[in-house]
PDB file of C-alpha atoms in Angstrom:
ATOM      1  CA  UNK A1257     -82.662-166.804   8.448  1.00 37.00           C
ATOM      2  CA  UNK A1258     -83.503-163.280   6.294  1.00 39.00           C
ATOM      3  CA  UNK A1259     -80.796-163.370   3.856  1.00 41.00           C
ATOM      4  CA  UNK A1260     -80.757-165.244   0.148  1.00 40.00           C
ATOM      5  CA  UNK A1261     -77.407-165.716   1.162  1.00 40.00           C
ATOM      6  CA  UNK A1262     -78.129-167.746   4.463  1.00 40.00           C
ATOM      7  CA  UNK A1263     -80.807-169.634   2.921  1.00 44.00           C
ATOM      8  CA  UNK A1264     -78.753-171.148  -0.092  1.00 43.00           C
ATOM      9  CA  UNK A1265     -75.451-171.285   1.803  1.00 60.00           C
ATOM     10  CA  UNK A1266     -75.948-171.022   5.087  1.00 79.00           C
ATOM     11  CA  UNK A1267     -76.688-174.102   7.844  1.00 84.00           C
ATOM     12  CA  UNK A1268     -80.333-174.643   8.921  1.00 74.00           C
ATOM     13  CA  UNK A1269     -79.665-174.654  12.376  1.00 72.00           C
ATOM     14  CA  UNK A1270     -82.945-173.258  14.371  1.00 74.00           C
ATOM     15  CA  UNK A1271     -81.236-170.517  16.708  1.00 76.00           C
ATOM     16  CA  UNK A1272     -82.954-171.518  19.603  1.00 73.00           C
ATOM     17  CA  UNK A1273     -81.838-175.098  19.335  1.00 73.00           C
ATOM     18  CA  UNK A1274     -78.245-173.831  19.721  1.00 73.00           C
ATOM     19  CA  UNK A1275     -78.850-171.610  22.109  1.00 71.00           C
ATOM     20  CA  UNK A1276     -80.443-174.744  23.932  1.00 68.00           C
ATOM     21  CA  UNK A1277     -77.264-175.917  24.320  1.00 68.00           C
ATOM     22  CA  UNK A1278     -75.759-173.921  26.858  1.00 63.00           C
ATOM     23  CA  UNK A1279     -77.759-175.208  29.851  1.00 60.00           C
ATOM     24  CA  UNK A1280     -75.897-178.704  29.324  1.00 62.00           C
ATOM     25  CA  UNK A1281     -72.214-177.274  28.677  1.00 63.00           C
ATOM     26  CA  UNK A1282     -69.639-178.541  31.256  1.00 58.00           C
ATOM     27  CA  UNK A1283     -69.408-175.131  32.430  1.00 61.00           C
ATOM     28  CA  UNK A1284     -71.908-172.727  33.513  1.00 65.00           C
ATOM     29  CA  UNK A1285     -72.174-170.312  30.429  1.00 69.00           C
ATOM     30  CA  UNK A1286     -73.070-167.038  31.538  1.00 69.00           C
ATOM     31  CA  UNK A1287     -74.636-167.933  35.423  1.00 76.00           C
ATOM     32  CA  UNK A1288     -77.592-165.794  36.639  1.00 74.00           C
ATOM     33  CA  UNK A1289     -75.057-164.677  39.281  1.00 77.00           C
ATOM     34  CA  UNK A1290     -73.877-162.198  37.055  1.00 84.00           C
ATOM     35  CA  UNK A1291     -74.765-158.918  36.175  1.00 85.00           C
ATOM     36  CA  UNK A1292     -77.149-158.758  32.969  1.00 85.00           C
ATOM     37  CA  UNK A1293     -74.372-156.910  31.169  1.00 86.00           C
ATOM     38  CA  UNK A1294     -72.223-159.539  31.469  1.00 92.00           C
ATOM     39  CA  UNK A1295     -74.627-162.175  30.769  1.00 92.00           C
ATOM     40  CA  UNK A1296     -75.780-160.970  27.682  1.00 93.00           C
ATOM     41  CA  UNK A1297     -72.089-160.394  26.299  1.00 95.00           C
ATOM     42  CA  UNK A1298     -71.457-164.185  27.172  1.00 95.00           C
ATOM     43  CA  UNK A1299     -74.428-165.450  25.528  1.00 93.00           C
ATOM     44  CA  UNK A1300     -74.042-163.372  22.451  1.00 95.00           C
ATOM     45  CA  UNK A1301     -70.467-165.521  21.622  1.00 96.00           C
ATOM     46  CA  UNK A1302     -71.394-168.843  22.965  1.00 93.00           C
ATOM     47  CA  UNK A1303     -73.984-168.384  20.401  1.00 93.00           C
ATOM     48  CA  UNK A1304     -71.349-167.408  18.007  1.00 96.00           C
ATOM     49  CA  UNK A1305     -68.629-170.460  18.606  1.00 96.00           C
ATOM     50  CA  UNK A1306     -71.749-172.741  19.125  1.00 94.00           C
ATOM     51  CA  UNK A1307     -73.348-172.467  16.033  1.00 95.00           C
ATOM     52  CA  UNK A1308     -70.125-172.467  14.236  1.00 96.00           C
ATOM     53  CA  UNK A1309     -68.959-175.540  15.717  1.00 94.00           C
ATOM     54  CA  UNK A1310     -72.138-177.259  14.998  1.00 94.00           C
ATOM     55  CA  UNK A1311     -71.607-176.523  11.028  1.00 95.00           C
ATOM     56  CA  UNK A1312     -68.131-177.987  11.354  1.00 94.00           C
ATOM     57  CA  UNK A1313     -69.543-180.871  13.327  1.00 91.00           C
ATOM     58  CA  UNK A1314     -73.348-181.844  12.110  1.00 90.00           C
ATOM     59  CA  UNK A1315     -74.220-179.968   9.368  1.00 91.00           C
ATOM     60  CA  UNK A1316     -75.139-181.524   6.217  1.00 89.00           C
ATOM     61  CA  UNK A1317     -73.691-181.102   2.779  1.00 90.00           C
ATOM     62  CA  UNK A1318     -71.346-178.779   1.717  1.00 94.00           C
ATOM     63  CA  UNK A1319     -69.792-177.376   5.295  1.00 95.00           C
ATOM     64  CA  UNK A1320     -66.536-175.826   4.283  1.00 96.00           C
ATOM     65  CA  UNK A1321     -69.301-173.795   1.717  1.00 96.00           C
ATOM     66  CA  UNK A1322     -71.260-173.078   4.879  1.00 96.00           C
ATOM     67  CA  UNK A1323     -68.340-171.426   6.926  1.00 97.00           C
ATOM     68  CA  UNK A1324     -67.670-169.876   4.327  1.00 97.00           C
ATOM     69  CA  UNK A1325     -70.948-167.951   4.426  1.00 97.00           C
ATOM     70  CA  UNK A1326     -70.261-167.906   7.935  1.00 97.00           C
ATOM     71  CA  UNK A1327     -67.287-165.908   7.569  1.00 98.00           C
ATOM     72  CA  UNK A1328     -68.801-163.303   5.578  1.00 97.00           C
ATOM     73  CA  UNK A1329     -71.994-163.359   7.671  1.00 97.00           C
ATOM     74  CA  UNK A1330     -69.337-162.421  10.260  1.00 98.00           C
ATOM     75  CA  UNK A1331     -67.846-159.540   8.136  1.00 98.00           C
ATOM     76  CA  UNK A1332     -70.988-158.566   7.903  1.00 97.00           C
ATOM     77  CA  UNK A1333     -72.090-158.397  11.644  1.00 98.00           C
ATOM     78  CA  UNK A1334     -68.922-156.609  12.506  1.00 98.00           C
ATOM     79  CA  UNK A1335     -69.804-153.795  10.631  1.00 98.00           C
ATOM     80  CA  UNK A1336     -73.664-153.844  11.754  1.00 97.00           C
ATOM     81  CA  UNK A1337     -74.959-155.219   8.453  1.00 97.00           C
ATOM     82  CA  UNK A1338     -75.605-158.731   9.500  1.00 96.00           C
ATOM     83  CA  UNK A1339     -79.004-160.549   8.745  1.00 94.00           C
ATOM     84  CA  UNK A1340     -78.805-163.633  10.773  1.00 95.00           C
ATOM     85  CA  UNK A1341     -79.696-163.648  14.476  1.00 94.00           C
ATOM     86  CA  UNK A1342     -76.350-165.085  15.466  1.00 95.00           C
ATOM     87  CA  UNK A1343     -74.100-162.712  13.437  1.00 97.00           C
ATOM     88  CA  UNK A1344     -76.327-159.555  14.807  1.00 96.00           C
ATOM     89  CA  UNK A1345     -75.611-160.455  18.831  1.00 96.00           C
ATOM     90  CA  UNK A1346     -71.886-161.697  18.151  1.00 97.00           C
ATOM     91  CA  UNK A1347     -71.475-157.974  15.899  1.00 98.00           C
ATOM     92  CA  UNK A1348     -72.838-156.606  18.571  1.00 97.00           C
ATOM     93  CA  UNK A1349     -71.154-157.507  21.397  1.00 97.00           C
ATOM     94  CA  UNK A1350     -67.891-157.251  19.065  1.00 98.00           C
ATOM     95  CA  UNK A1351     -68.272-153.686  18.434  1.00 98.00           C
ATOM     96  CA  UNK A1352     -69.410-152.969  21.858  1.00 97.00           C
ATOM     97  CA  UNK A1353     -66.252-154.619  23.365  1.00 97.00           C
ATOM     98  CA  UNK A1354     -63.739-153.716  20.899  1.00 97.00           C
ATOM     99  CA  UNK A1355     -63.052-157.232  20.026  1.00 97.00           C
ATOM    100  CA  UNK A1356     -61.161-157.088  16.627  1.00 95.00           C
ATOM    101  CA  UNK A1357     -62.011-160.309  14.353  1.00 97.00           C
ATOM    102  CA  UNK A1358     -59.275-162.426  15.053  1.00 97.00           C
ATOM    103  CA  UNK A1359     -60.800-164.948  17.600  1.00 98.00           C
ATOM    104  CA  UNK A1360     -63.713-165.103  15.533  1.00 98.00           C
ATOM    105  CA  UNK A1361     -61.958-166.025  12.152  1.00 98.00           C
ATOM    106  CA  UNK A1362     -60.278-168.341  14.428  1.00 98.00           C
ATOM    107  CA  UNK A1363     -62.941-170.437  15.543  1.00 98.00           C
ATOM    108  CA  UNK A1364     -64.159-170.258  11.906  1.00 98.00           C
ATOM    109  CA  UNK A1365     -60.215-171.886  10.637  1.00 98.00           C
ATOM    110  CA  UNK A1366     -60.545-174.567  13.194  1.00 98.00           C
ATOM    111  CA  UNK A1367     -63.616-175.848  12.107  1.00 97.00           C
ATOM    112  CA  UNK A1368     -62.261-175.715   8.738  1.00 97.00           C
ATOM    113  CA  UNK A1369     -59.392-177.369   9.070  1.00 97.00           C
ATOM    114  CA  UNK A1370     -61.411-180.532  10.824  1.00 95.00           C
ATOM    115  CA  UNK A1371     -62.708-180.920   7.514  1.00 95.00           C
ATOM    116  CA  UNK A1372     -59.601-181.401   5.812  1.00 94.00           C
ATOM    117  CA  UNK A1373     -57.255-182.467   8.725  1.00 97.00           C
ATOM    118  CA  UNK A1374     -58.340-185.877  10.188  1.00 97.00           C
ATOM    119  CA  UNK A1375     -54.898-186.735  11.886  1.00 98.00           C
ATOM    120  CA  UNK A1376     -52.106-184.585  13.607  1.00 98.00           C
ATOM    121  CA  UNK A1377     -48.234-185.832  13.761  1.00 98.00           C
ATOM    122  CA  UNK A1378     -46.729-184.210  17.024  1.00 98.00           C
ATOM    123  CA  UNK A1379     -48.312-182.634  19.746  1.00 98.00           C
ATOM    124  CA  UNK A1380     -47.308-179.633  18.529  1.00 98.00           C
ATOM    125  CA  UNK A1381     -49.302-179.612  15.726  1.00 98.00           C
ATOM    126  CA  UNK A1382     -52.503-180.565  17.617  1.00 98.00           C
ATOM    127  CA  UNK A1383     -51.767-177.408  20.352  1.00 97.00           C
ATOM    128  CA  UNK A1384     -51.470-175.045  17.659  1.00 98.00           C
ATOM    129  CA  UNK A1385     -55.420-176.924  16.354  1.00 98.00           C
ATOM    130  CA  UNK A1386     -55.651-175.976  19.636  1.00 98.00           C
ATOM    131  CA  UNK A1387     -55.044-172.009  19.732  1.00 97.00           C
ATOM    132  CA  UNK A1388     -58.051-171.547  16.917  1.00 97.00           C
ATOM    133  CA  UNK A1389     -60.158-173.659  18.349  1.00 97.00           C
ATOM    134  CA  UNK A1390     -60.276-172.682  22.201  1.00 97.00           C
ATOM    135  CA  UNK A1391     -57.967-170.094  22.652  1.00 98.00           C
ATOM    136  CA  UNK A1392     -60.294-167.674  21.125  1.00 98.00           C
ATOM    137  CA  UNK A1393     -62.703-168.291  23.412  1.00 96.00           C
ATOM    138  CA  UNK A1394     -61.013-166.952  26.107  1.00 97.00           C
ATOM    139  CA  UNK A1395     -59.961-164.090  24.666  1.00 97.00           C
ATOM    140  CA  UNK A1396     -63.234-162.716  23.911  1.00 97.00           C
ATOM    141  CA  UNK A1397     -64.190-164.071  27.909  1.00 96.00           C
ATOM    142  CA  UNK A1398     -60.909-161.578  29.003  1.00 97.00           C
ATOM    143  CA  UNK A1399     -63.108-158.648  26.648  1.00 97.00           C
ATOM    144  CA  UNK A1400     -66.542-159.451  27.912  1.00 97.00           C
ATOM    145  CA  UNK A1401     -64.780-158.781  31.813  1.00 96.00           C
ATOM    146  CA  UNK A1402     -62.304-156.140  30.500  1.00 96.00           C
ATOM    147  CA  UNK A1403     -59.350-158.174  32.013  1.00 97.00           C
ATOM    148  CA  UNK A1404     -57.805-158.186  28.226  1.00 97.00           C
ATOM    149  CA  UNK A1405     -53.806-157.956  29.458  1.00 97.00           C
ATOM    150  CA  UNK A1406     -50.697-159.874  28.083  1.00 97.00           C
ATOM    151  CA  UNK A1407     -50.363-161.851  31.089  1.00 98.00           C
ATOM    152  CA  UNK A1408     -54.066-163.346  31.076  1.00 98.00           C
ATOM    153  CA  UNK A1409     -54.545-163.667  27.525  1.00 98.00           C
ATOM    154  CA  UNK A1410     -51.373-165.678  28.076  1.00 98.00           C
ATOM    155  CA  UNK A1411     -52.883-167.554  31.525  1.00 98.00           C
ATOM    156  CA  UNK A1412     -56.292-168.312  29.375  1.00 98.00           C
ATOM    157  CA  UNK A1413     -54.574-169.649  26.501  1.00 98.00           C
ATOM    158  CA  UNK A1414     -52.983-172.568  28.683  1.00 97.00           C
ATOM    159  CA  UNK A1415     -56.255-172.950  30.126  1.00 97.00           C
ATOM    160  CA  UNK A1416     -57.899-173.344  27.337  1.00 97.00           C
ATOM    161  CA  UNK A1417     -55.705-175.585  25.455  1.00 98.00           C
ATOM    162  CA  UNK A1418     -55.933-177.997  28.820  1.00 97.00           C
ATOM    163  CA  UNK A1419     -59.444-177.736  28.522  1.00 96.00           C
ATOM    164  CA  UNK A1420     -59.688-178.637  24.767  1.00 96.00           C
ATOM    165  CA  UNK A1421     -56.959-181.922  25.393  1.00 98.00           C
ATOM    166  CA  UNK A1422     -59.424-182.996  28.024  1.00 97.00           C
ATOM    167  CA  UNK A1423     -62.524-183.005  26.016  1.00 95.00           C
ATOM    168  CA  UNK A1424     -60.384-184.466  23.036  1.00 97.00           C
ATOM    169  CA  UNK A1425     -59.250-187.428  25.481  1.00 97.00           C
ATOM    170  CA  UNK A1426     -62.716-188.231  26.620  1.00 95.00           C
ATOM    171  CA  UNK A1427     -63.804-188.468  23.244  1.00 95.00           C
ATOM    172  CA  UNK A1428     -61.342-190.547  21.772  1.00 96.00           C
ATOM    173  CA  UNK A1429     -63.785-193.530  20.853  1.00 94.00           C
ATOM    174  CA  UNK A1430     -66.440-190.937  19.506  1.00 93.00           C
ATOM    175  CA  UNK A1431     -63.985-188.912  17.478  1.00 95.00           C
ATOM    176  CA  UNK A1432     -62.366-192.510  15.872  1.00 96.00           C
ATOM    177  CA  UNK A1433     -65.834-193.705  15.039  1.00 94.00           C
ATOM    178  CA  UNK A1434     -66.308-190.430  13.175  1.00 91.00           C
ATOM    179  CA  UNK A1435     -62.862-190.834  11.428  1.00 94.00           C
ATOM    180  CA  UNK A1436     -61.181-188.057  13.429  1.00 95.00           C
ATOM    181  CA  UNK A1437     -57.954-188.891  15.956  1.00 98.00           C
ATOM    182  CA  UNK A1438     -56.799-186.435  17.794  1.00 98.00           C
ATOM    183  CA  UNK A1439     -53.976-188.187  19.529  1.00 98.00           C
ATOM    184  CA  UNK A1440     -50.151-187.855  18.187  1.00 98.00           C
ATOM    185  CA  UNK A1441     -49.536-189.951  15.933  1.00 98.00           C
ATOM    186  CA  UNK A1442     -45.992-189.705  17.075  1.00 98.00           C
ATOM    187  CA  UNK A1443     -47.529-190.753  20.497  1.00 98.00           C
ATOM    188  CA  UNK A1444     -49.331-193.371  19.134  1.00 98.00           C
ATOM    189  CA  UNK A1445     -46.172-195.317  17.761  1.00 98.00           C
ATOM    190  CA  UNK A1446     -44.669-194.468  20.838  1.00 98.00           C
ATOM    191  CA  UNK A1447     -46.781-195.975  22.968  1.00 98.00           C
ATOM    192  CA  UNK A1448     -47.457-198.937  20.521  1.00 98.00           C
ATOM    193  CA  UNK A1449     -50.787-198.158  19.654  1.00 98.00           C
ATOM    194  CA  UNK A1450     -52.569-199.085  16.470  1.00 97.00           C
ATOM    195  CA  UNK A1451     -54.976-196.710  15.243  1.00 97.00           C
ATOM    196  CA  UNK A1452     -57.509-199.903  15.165  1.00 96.00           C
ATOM    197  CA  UNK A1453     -57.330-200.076  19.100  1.00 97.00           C
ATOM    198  CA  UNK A1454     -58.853-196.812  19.739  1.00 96.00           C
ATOM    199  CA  UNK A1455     -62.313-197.997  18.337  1.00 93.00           C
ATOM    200  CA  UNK A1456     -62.574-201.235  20.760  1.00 93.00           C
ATOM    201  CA  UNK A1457     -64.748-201.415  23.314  1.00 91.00           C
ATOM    202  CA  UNK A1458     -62.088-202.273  25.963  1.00 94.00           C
ATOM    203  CA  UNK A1459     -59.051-200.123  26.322  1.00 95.00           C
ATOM    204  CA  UNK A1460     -55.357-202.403  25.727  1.00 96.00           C
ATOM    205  CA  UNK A1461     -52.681-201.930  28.202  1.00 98.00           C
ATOM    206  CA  UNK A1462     -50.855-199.979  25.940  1.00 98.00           C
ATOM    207  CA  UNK A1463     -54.087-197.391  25.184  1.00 98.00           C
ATOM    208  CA  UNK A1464     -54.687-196.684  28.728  1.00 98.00           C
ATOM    209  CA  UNK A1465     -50.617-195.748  29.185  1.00 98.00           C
ATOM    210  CA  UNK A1466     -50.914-193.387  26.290  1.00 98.00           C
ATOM    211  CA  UNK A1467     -54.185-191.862  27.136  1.00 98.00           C
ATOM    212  CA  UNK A1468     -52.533-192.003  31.194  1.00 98.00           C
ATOM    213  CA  UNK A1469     -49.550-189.835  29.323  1.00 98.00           C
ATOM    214  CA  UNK A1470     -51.768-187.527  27.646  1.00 98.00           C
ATOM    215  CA  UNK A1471     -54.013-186.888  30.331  1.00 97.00           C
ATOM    216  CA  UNK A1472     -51.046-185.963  32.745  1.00 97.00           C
ATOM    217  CA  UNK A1473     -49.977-183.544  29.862  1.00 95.00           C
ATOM    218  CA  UNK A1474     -53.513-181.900  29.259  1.00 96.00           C
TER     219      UNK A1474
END
C-alpha cells in the first residue's frame, strides 16, 4: 500500500495473502493449461473480486468507508493512475480488454449492500443480489477469452447466479451465525421455517424440504 489514501482508508489486506487464495477456490482459477496471456488476465480480476469481497466479508472497522476507497482506487486504476497492487493489474487488464467499469462497480455494490441488507423477501430480490455479485464475474471471464456476445453474457449470467445459490445454500449455518440469511423469507414461511432453525445443529424436516426446494432451483 503507496497511497495516504490506502493507508487511512483502505483494508490491510497483504496482497499475497489474497492472492493465496486462489489455489483453494472450488474452481481452478486461471489453470497452467492455459496460455500465459490468459492466465495473467484471470489472475489480475480474481485478485480484483477477491480482495473486494474480503473487505465486505473480514475487514475490520469501517468497511462501507473501505469500498469506498475501493471504488475510487478503481477509478483510479482504470485510467492508469492507481497506487495499489490490486487496482494496477485489474486497470490493467481493464484497459487492455476493453472492459468498461460496470462489472467492477458491481462487485463493489454487492459487497455494499451485505452491509446494509441482512435479509431478502422473494427470490427475486436475492437473484438480482445475485447479478452484482457473480454475474460480473463472468462477464469480465467472456472479455479475458473475447467470447463477449449477447447470447453468452446471457448463458454466464444463469451460470453464475446457479453458482452463487449453491455456495449460498451450503453456507446457510455459517451465513446465520454471522447474522446474514440468504434464503426467501417468503420461502421460509412457506416452508414453515423459523429463522431460529437455520442455526441448529440438526436440520428439521421442514429445513431440509426448503433447502431440497432451493437446491432444485439453484
Amino acid at each position: 500500500v503507496s497511497s495516504d489514501v490506502a493507508e487511512t482508508s483502505g483494508p490491510n489486506f497483504a496482497v499475497d495473502d489474497v492472492m493465496a487464495k486462489a489455489t483453494s477456490e472450488n474452481f481452478s482459477v486461471a489453470s497452467r493449461l492455459l496460455p500465459r496471456r490468459y492466465r495473467d488476465h484471470l489472475l489480475a480480476l480474481y485478485g480484483y473480486a477477491r480482495f473486494v469481497d474480503d473487505i465486505g466479508d473480514l475487514s475490520s472497522g469501517d468497511r462501507i468507508g473501505q469500498l469506498q476507497w475501493a471504488e475510487s482506487e478503481l477509478q483510479r486504476g482504470l485510467a492508469g493512475t492507481a497506487t495499489h497492487p490490486v487496482f494496477v493489474r485489474a486497470g490493467r487488464t481493464a484497459r487492455a480488454l476493453g472492459i468498461d467499469e460496470r462489472p467492477f462497480l458491481d462487485l463493489i455494490a454487492a459487497n455494499v449492500q451485505d452491509q446494509t441488507t441482512l435479509r431478502y423477501r422473494t427470490f427475486e430480490d436475492l437473484e438480482a443480489y445475485c447479478n452484482l455479485s457473480a454475474s460480473p464475474v463472468g462477464r469480465m471471464v467472456l472479455s479475458v477469452f473475447s467470447s463477449y456476445r449477447p447470447e453468452t453474457v446471457a448463458l454466464s449470467d444463469q451460470i453464475c447466479i446457479g453458482l452463487q445459490l449453491v455456495e449460498h445454500w451450503q453456507d446457510v449455518s455459517e451465513d446465520f451465525a454471522a447474522g446474514r440469511i440468504y434464503l426467501p423469507t417468503d420461502d421460509l414461511d412457506r416452508f414453515g421455517v423459523d429463522e431460529s432453525d437455520l442455526g441448529q445443529t440438526r436440520a428439521t424436516p421442514a429445513v431440509r424440504r426448503l433447502m431440497a426446494f432451493e437446491v432444485t432451483r439453484a
